[in-house]
Short mmCIF file of C-alpha atoms in Angstrom, two decimals:
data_model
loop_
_atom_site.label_atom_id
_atom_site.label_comp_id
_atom_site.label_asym_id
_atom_site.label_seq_id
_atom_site.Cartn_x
_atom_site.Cartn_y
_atom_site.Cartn_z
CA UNK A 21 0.00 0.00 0.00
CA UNK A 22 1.29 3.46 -0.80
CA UNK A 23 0.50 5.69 1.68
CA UNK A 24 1.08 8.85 -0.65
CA UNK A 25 -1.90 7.40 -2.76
CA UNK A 26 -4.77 10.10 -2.87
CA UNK A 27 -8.29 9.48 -3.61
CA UNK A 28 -9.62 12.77 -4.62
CA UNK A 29 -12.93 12.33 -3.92
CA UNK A 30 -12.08 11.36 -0.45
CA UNK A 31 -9.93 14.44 -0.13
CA UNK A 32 -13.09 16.57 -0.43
CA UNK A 33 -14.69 14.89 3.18
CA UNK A 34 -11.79 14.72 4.79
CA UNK A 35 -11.38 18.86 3.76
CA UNK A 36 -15.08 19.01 5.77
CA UNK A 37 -14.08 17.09 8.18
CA UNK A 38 -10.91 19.00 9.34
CA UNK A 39 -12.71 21.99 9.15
CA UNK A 40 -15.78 20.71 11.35
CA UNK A 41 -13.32 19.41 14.23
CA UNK A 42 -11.21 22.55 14.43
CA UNK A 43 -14.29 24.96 14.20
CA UNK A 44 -16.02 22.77 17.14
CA UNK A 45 -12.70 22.86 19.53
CA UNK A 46 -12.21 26.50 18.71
CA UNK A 47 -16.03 26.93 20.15
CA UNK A 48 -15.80 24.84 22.56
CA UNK A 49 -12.46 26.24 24.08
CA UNK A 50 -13.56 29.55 23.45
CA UNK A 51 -16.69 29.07 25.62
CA UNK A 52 -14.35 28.17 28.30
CA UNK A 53 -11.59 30.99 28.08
CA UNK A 54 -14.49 33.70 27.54
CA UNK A 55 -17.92 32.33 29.17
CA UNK A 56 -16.27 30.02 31.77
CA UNK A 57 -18.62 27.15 29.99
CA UNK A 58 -17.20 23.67 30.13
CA UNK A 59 -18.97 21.56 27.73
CA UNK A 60 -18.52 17.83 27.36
CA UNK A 61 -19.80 17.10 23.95
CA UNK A 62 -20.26 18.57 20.22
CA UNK A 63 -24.46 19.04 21.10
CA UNK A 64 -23.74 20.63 24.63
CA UNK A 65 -20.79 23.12 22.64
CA UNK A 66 -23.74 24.52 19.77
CA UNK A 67 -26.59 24.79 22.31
CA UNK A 68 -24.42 26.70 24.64
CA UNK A 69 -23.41 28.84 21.50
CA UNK A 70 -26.60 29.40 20.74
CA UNK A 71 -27.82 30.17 24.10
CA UNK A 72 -24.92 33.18 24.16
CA UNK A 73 -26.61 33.97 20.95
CA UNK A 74 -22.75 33.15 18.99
CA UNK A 75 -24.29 31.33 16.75
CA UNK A 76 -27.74 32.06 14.94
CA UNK A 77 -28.83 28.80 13.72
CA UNK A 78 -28.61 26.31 16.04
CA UNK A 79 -30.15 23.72 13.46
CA UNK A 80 -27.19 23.79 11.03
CA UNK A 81 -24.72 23.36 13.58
CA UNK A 82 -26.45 20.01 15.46
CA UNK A 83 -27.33 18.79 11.43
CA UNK A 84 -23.25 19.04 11.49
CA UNK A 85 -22.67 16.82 14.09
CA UNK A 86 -25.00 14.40 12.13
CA UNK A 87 -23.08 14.82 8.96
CA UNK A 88 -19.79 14.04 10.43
CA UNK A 89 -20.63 11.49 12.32
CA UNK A 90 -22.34 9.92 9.18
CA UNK A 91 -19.32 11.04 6.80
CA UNK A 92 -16.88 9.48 9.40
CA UNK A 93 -18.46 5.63 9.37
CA UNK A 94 -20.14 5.47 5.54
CA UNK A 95 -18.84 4.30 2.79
CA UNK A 96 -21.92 4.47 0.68
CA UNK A 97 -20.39 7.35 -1.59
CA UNK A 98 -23.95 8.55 -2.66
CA UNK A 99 -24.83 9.67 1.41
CA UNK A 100 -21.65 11.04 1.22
CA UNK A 101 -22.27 13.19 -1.39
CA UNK A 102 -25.02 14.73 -0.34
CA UNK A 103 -23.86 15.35 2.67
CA UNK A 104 -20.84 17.26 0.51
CA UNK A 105 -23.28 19.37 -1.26
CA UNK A 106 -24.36 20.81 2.10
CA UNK A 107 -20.98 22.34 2.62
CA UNK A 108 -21.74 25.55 1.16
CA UNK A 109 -24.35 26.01 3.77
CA UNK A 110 -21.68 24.86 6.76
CA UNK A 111 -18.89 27.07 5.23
CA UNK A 112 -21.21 29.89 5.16
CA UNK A 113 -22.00 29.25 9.09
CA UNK A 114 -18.70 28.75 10.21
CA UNK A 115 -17.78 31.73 8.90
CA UNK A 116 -20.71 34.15 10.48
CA UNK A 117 -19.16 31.99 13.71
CA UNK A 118 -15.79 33.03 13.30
CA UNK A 119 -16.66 36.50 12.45
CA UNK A 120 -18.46 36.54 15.90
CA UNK A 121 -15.89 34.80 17.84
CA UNK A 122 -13.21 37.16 16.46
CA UNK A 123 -14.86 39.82 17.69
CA UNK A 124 -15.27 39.41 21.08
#
């Protein structure tokens, strides 16, 4: 096996899933450092958010959780893909996140 083999269609999920784990410890240690909130799990994290009103839409954030999750044990590559074509959605929330998170 090669391990310098890339799959790009893997590459893609992978991209979304990076980006989902980094965005959920940057919330979740910023709700620490700034709120003094310690919360145990990805669901606790976005409802705490959203309680502090840092993120908007609760909903896209817990559908996340689902996504992952589902992207991380699937290998049926049409579930995957849909769940790819919801990234422009995600993006678009992780970035109103960071905007807010930056800010304060």
């Amino acid at each position: 096996m090669n391990c310098f083999y890339s799959d790009p269609a893997q590459e893609k999920y992978t991209r979304f899933e990076f980006t989902y784990e980094l965005m959920l410890k940057t919330l979740k240690i910023f709700l620490e450092d700034i709120h003094g909130i310690r919360a145990v799990s990805p669901r606790l994290v976005f409802k705490e958010a959203y309680a502090l009103s840092i993120i908007e839409h609760e909903g896209i954030f817990l559908e996340m959780i689902q996504s992952r999750n589902l992207l991380s044990h699937t290998y049926n590559e049409e579930q995957a893909e849909q769940i790819y074509k919801k990234c422009p959605l995600y993006l678009s929330a992780i970035k109103e996140l960071y905007q807010r998170i930056s800010v304060s």
